[in-house]
Amino acid sequence: MKLKVQTLDADAKGDIELNDDVFGVEPRADILHRVVTWQLENRRGTARGARERSDVARTGKKFGRQKGGGTARHGDRRAPIFIGGGKAHGPRVRDFNPSLNKKVRALGLKMALSSKAASESLIVLDTLDMTEAKTKTLLAQLGKLGLGKKALFIDGDAVNDNFRKASANLIGLNVMPAVGANVYDILKHDTLVLTRAAVEKLEARFNG
């Protein structure tokens, strides 16, 4: 698959040949769903469990008379109504450690990249280099590229520092190095923007 390469100013900068094994895979909704679900479940933190009635270290001895004490007939101090008693219906420890085969994860990323290429929502830039970190300048340049409301920029080993600073205040624009490329973020954005370096890194990721 051949795609035109542009600069940040939307000027032509030649062509790039994309590997069909990475950018030409037929997307499958079930695979993408499995990978996104796996990603989001991995994000979840484990809740801190509360001690319930059976977990509280207190004597089970009846502490008062059944009759004549003028109080309710409690059997022990573990009851939730007492200070220091067990929590009623407290949070339980639930561990979210889903597993997903590495081959399925890799296939999901290929399908996410391919879906952007197939829908013509993929733009390849030469570099993200900027001479100065000016948000106003970057905004004018991005207007020429015709991005959607939300765009994800992926660079090579590291994102250009000036570009990262200039884009920090732009709503709907996110940047990351190629090592952070993932299915959820790619699908969440309207447009995917890769640099030449990012394409090389992503293709090498699957061929390595």
PDB file of N, CA, C and O in Angstrom, residues 19-59:
ATOM      1  N   ASN A  19       3.615  -1.650   4.656  1.00  0.00           N
ATOM      2  CA  ASN A  19       3.593  -3.113   4.633  1.00  0.00           C
ATOM      3  C   ASN A  19       2.148  -3.602   4.761  1.00  0.00           C
ATOM      4  O   ASN A  19       1.456  -3.304   5.735  1.00  0.00           O
ATOM      5  N   ASP A  20       1.699  -4.366   3.788  1.00  0.00           N
ATOM      6  CA  ASP A  20       0.321  -4.872   3.811  1.00  0.00           C
ATOM      7  C   ASP A  20       0.073  -5.847   4.959  1.00  0.00           C
ATOM      8  O   ASP A  20      -1.076  -6.028   5.376  1.00  0.00           O
ATOM      9  N   ASP A  21       1.116  -6.465   5.465  1.00  0.00           N
ATOM     10  CA  ASP A  21       0.959  -7.380   6.600  1.00  0.00           C
ATOM     11  C   ASP A  21       0.628  -6.629   7.885  1.00  0.00           C
ATOM     12  O   ASP A  21       0.158  -7.229   8.861  1.00  0.00           O
ATOM     13  N   VAL A  22       0.891  -5.327   7.892  1.00  0.00           N
ATOM     14  CA  VAL A  22       0.623  -4.501   9.077  1.00  0.00           C
ATOM     15  C   VAL A  22      -0.545  -3.548   8.831  1.00  0.00           C
ATOM     16  O   VAL A  22      -1.417  -3.377   9.698  1.00  0.00           O
ATOM     17  N   PHE A  23      -0.588  -2.932   7.645  1.00  0.00           N
ATOM     18  CA  PHE A  23      -1.588  -1.905   7.355  1.00  0.00           C
ATOM     19  C   PHE A  23      -2.669  -2.372   6.377  1.00  0.00           C
ATOM     20  O   PHE A  23      -3.534  -1.592   6.001  1.00  0.00           O
ATOM     21  N   GLY A  24      -2.616  -3.648   5.982  1.00  0.00           N
ATOM     22  CA  GLY A  24      -3.600  -4.140   5.024  1.00  0.00           C
ATOM     23  C   GLY A  24      -4.377  -5.345   5.512  1.00  0.00           C
ATOM     24  O   GLY A  24      -4.879  -6.140   4.716  1.00  0.00           O
ATOM     25  N   VAL A  25      -4.499  -5.479   6.842  1.00  0.00           N
ATOM     26  CA  VAL A  25      -5.212  -6.619   7.419  1.00  0.00           C
ATOM     27  C   VAL A  25      -6.706  -6.298   7.495  1.00  0.00           C
ATOM     28  O   VAL A  25      -7.095  -5.180   7.831  1.00  0.00           O
ATOM     29  N   GLU A  26      -7.539  -7.277   7.193  1.00  0.00           N
ATOM     30  CA  GLU A  26      -8.991  -7.075   7.266  1.00  0.00           C
ATOM     31  C   GLU A  26      -9.413  -7.006   8.742  1.00  0.00           C
ATOM     32  O   GLU A  26      -9.258  -7.976   9.493  1.00  0.00           O
ATOM     33  N   PRO A  27      -9.974  -5.876   9.195  1.00  0.00           N
ATOM     34  CA  PRO A  27     -10.348  -5.746  10.616  1.00  0.00           C
ATOM     35  C   PRO A  27     -11.508  -6.667  10.995  1.00  0.00           C
ATOM     36  O   PRO A  27     -12.412  -6.898  10.201  1.00  0.00           O
ATOM     37  N   ARG A  28     -11.430  -7.180  12.211  1.00  0.00           N
ATOM     38  CA  ARG A  28     -12.512  -8.006  12.755  1.00  0.00           C
ATOM     39  C   ARG A  28     -12.964  -7.405  14.081  1.00  0.00           C
ATOM     40  O   ARG A  28     -12.148  -7.162  14.978  1.00  0.00           O
ATOM     41  N   ALA A  29     -14.265  -7.153  14.190  1.00  0.00           N
ATOM     42  CA  ALA A  29     -14.803  -6.489  15.378  1.00  0.00           C
ATOM     43  C   ALA A  29     -14.569  -7.310  16.644  1.00  0.00           C
ATOM     44  O   ALA A  29     -14.299  -6.751  17.715  1.00  0.00           O
ATOM     45  N   ASP A  30     -14.646  -8.642  16.531  1.00  0.00           N
ATOM     46  CA  ASP A  30     -14.496  -9.473  17.733  1.00  0.00           C
ATOM     47  C   ASP A  30     -13.067  -9.410  18.284  1.00  0.00           C
ATOM     48  O   ASP A  30     -12.864  -9.354  19.507  1.00  0.00           O
ATOM     49  N   ILE A  31     -12.077  -9.377  17.387  1.00  0.00           N
ATOM     50  CA  ILE A  31     -10.682  -9.287  17.840  1.00  0.00           C
ATOM     51  C   ILE A  31     -10.423  -7.928  18.485  1.00  0.00           C
ATOM     52  O   ILE A  31      -9.832  -7.835  19.568  1.00  0.00           O
ATOM     53  N   LEU A  32     -10.868  -6.860  17.828  1.00  0.00           N
ATOM     54  CA  LEU A  32     -10.668  -5.519  18.370  1.00  0.00           C
ATOM     55  C   LEU A  32     -11.365  -5.382  19.717  1.00  0.00           C
ATOM     56  O   LEU A  32     -10.829  -4.764  20.650  1.00  0.00           O
ATOM     57  N   HIS A  33     -12.552  -5.954  19.846  1.00  0.00           N
ATOM     58  CA  HIS A  33     -13.288  -5.885  21.108  1.00  0.00           C
ATOM     59  C   HIS A  33     -12.536  -6.599  22.228  1.00  0.00           C
ATOM     60  O   HIS A  33     -12.433  -6.092  23.351  1.00  0.00           O
ATOM     61  N   ARG A  34     -11.985  -7.758  21.919  1.00  0.00           N
ATOM     62  CA  ARG A  34     -11.238  -8.515  22.930  1.00  0.00           C
ATOM     63  C   ARG A  34     -10.007  -7.745  23.408  1.00  0.00           C
ATOM     64  O   ARG A  34      -9.720  -7.704  24.617  1.00  0.00           O
ATOM     65  N   VAL A  35      -9.290  -7.110  22.471  1.00  0.00           N
ATOM     66  CA  VAL A  35      -8.066  -6.396  22.841  1.00  0.00           C
ATOM     67  C   VAL A  35      -8.403  -5.142  23.644  1.00  0.00           C
ATOM     68  O   VAL A  35      -7.745  -4.842  24.651  1.00  0.00           O
ATOM     69  N   VAL A  36      -9.422  -4.403  23.233  1.00  0.00           N
ATOM     70  CA  VAL A  36      -9.813  -3.188  23.957  1.00  0.00           C
ATOM     71  C   VAL A  36     -10.291  -3.548  25.368  1.00  0.00           C
ATOM     72  O   VAL A  36      -9.928  -2.888  26.348  1.00  0.00           O
ATOM     73  N   THR A  37     -11.096  -4.604  25.485  1.00  0.00           N
ATOM     74  CA  THR A  37     -11.566  -5.045  26.803  1.00  0.00           C
ATOM     75  C   THR A  37     -10.394  -5.446  27.691  1.00  0.00           C
ATOM     76  O   THR A  37     -10.343  -5.090  28.878  1.00  0.00           O
ATOM     77  N   TRP A  38      -9.425  -6.149  27.122  1.00  0.00           N
ATOM     78  CA  TRP A  38      -8.228  -6.546  27.867  1.00  0.00           C
ATOM     79  C   TRP A  38      -7.457  -5.312  28.347  1.00  0.00           C
ATOM     80  O   TRP A  38      -7.012  -5.249  29.499  1.00  0.00           O
ATOM     81  N   GLN A  39      -7.311  -4.321  27.472  1.00  0.00           N
ATOM     82  CA  GLN A  39      -6.599  -3.092  27.844  1.00  0.00           C
ATOM     83  C   GLN A  39      -7.286  -2.377  28.993  1.00  0.00           C
ATOM     84  O   GLN A  39      -6.647  -1.964  29.969  1.00  0.00           O
ATOM     85  N   LEU A  40      -8.595  -2.189  28.879  1.00  0.00           N
ATOM     86  CA  LEU A  40      -9.328  -1.428  29.889  1.00  0.00           C
ATOM     87  C   LEU A  40      -9.385  -2.168  31.224  1.00  0.00           C
ATOM     88  O   LEU A  40      -9.346  -1.543  32.286  1.00  0.00           O
ATOM     89  N   GLU A  41      -9.453  -3.487  31.188  1.00  0.00           N
ATOM     90  CA  GLU A  41      -9.461  -4.248  32.438  1.00  0.00           C
ATOM     91  C   GLU A  41      -8.101  -4.186  33.123  1.00  0.00           C
ATOM     92  O   GLU A  41      -8.020  -4.190  34.351  1.00  0.00           O
ATOM     93  N   ASN A  42      -7.035  -4.121  32.330  1.00  0.00           N
ATOM     94  CA  ASN A  42      -5.697  -4.000  32.911  1.00  0.00           C
ATOM     95  C   ASN A  42      -5.504  -2.661  33.606  1.00  0.00           C
ATOM     96  O   ASN A  42      -4.641  -2.525  34.478  1.00  0.00           O
ATOM     97  N   ARG A  43      -6.264  -1.657  33.196  1.00  0.00           N
ATOM     98  CA  ARG A  43      -6.155  -0.334  33.822  1.00  0.00           C
ATOM     99  C   ARG A  43      -6.736  -0.309  35.236  1.00  0.00           C
ATOM    100  O   ARG A  43      -6.374   0.524  36.045  1.00  0.00           O
ATOM    101  N   ARG A  44      -7.705  -1.177  35.475  1.00  0.00           N
ATOM    102  CA  ARG A  44      -8.453  -1.095  36.719  1.00  0.00           C
ATOM    103  C   ARG A  44      -7.591  -1.455  37.914  1.00  0.00           C
ATOM    104  O   ARG A  44      -6.876  -2.451  37.914  1.00  0.00           O
ATOM    105  N   GLY A  45      -7.686  -0.648  38.948  1.00  0.00           N
ATOM    106  CA  GLY A  45      -6.958  -0.935  40.168  1.00  0.00           C
ATOM    107  C   GLY A  45      -7.752  -1.891  41.044  1.00  0.00           C
ATOM    108  O   GLY A  45      -8.973  -1.961  40.961  1.00  0.00           O
ATOM    109  N   THR A  46      -7.054  -2.628  41.898  1.00  0.00           N
ATOM    110  CA  THR A  46      -7.714  -3.553  42.810  1.00  0.00           C
ATOM    111  C   THR A  46      -8.263  -2.782  43.999  1.00  0.00           C
ATOM    112  O   THR A  46      -7.535  -2.025  44.640  1.00  0.00           O
ATOM    113  N   ALA A  47      -9.553  -2.969  44.296  1.00  0.00           N
ATOM    114  CA  ALA A  47     -10.171  -2.258  45.415  1.00  0.00           C
ATOM    115  C   ALA A  47      -9.613  -2.769  46.740  1.00  0.00           C
ATOM    116  O   ALA A  47      -9.275  -3.944  46.885  1.00  0.00           O
ATOM    117  N   ARG A  48      -9.524  -1.886  47.713  1.00  0.00           N
ATOM    118  CA  ARG A  48      -9.084  -2.281  49.055  1.00  0.00           C
ATOM    119  C   ARG A  48     -10.283  -2.880  49.771  1.00  0.00           C
ATOM    120  O   ARG A  48     -11.300  -2.224  49.958  1.00  0.00           O
ATOM    121  N   GLY A  49     -10.161  -4.113  50.152  1.00  0.00           N
ATOM    122  CA  GLY A  49     -11.286  -4.800  50.780  1.00  0.00           C
ATOM    123  C   GLY A  49     -11.506  -4.333  52.208  1.00  0.00           C
ATOM    124  O   GLY A  49     -10.562  -4.019  52.937  1.00  0.00           O
ATOM    125  N   ALA A  50     -12.773  -4.258  52.623  1.00  0.00           N
ATOM    126  CA  ALA A  50     -13.104  -3.895  53.995  1.00  0.00           C
ATOM    127  C   ALA A  50     -13.308  -5.169  54.824  1.00  0.00           C
ATOM    128  O   ALA A  50     -13.698  -6.220  54.309  1.00  0.00           O
ATOM    129  N   ARG A  51     -13.052  -5.067  56.122  1.00  0.00           N
ATOM    130  CA  ARG A  51     -13.271  -6.211  57.009  1.00  0.00           C
ATOM    131  C   ARG A  51     -14.760  -6.321  57.323  1.00  0.00           C
ATOM    132  O   ARG A  51     -15.374  -5.374  57.825  1.00  0.00           O
ATOM    133  N   GLU A  52     -15.309  -7.464  57.032  1.00  0.00           N
ATOM    134  CA  GLU A  52     -16.716  -7.689  57.338  1.00  0.00           C
ATOM    135  C   GLU A  52     -16.839  -8.399  58.688  1.00  0.00           C
ATOM    136  O   GLU A  52     -15.853  -8.616  59.391  1.00  0.00           O
ATOM    137  N   ARG A  53     -18.061  -8.745  59.030  1.00  0.00           N
ATOM    138  CA  ARG A  53     -18.338  -9.262  60.366  1.00  0.00           C
ATOM    139  C   ARG A  53     -17.478 -10.479  60.723  1.00  0.00           C
ATOM    140  O   ARG A  53     -16.979 -10.594  61.844  1.00  0.00           O
ATOM    141  N   SER A  54     -17.267 -11.344  59.739  1.00  0.00           N
ATOM    142  CA  SER A  54     -16.495 -12.562  60.024  1.00  0.00           C
ATOM    143  C   SER A  54     -14.994 -12.313  60.067  1.00  0.00           C
ATOM    144  O   SER A  54     -14.230 -13.180  60.485  1.00  0.00           O
ATOM    145  N   ASP A  55     -14.547 -11.117  59.621  1.00  0.00           N
ATOM    146  CA  ASP A  55     -13.110 -10.815  59.570  1.00  0.00           C
ATOM    147  C   ASP A  55     -12.611 -10.062  60.796  1.00  0.00           C
ATOM    148  O   ASP A  55     -11.407  -9.925  60.999  1.00  0.00           O
ATOM    149  N   VAL A  56     -13.529  -9.527  61.599  1.00  0.00           N
ATOM    150  CA  VAL A  56     -13.134  -8.716  62.747  1.00  0.00           C
ATOM    151  C   VAL A  56     -12.703  -9.626  63.899  1.00  0.00           C
ATOM    152  O   VAL A  56     -13.385 -10.609  64.221  1.00  0.00           O
ATOM    153  N   ALA A  57     -11.549  -9.297  64.494  1.00  0.00           N
ATOM    154  CA  ALA A  57     -11.011 -10.106  65.597  1.00  0.00           C
ATOM    155  C   ALA A  57     -11.625  -9.645  66.919  1.00  0.00           C
ATOM    156  O   ALA A  57     -11.071  -8.796  67.625  1.00  0.00           O
ATOM    157  N   ARG A  58     -12.797 -10.168  67.236  1.00  0.00           N
ATOM    158  CA  ARG A  58     -13.452  -9.861  68.505  1.00  0.00           C
ATOM    159  C   ARG A  58     -14.056 -11.138  69.077  1.00  0.00           C
ATOM    160  O   ARG A  58     -14.390 -12.059  68.337  1.00  0.00           O
ATOM    161  N   THR A  59     -14.217 -11.144  70.351  1.00  0.00           N
ATOM    162  CA  THR A  59     -14.778 -12.333  70.987  1.00  0.00           C
ATOM    163  C   THR A  59     -16.223 -12.559  70.549  1.00  0.00           C
ATOM    164  O   THR A  59     -16.955 -11.606  70.274  1.00  0.00           O
TER     165      THR A  59
END
